Coordinates of C-alpha atoms in Angstrom, one line a residue:
M1 CA 163.6 173.9 -108.9
L2 CA 160.4 172.2 -111.1
A3 CA 162.7 172.4 -114.5
K4 CA 165.3 170.0 -113.3
D5 CA 162.7 168.1 -111.4
P6 CA 162.8 164.7 -113.5
L7 CA 159.5 163.4 -112.9
F8 CA 158.1 167.1 -113.4
L9 CA 159.5 167.3 -117.5
V10 CA 157.5 163.5 -117.7
V11 CA 155.0 165.5 -116.7
A12 CA 155.2 168.3 -119.2
F13 CA 156.1 165.7 -121.7
A14 CA 153.1 163.8 -121.8
T15 CA 151.0 167.1 -121.0
L16 CA 152.9 168.2 -124.6
V17 CA 151.6 164.8 -126.3
V18 CA 148.0 165.3 -125.5
L19 CA 148.3 168.8 -126.7
A20 CA 149.6 167.3 -130.1
I21 CA 147.3 164.6 -130.2
L22 CA 144.2 167.3 -129.3
M23 CA 145.9 170.0 -132.2
V24 CA 145.8 166.3 -134.8
G25 CA 142.3 166.2 -134.1
I26 CA 141.3 169.8 -134.5
G27 CA 143.0 169.8 -137.1
G28 CA 141.3 166.9 -139.0
F29 CA 138.2 168.0 -137.4
A30 CA 137.9 171.2 -139.2
K31 CA 139.6 170.7 -142.6
G32 CA 136.9 166.8 -142.6
G33 CA 137.5 164.9 -145.4
E34 CA 138.8 161.9 -145.9
F35 CA 141.5 161.7 -143.2
N36 CA 138.5 162.7 -140.8
R37 CA 136.2 159.8 -141.5
K38 CA 139.2 157.4 -141.6
H39 CA 141.2 158.9 -137.8
A40 CA 138.8 161.0 -136.2
N41 CA 137.9 158.1 -133.8
R42 CA 141.8 156.7 -133.9
I43 CA 142.3 160.5 -132.5
M44 CA 140.3 160.9 -130.0
R45 CA 140.9 157.4 -128.0
Y46 CA 144.8 158.3 -128.4
R47 CA 143.9 161.4 -126.9
I48 CA 141.6 160.0 -124.4
S49 CA 144.7 157.4 -123.6
A50 CA 147.5 160.3 -123.3
Q51 CA 145.1 162.8 -121.0
A52 CA 144.8 159.1 -118.4
V53 CA 148.7 158.8 -118.4
A54 CA 148.7 162.7 -118.4
I55 CA 146.5 162.8 -114.9
V56 CA 148.1 159.3 -113.3
L57 CA 152.2 161.4 -114.0
I58 CA 150.5 164.6 -112.2
L59 CA 149.1 162.8 -109.3
L60 CA 151.9 160.7 -108.3
F61 CA 154.4 163.9 -109.1
V62 CA 151.7 165.5 -106.4
W63 CA 152.2 162.1 -104.1
F64 CA 155.7 162.2 -104.7
R65 CA 156.1 166.3 -104.1
Q66 CA 153.5 167.0 -101.3
G67 CA 156.0 166.5 -98.1
S68 CA 159.1 167.8 -99.6
V69 CA 157.8 171.4 -99.8

């Protein structure tokens, strides 16, 4: 079961973190104003970094689990 696999839970958490950062960025972009002007580039860098971590974790998950079918 995937729900009991600790690595799967870490991957799921990482993807939720990416989603949360993306939503903050989209919300700031939609609202505009001072928040977007001050933080848009930083939020995008955070999202890119979080996505890179999530992709590495997904690849590790697939690599570790490919033999345990």
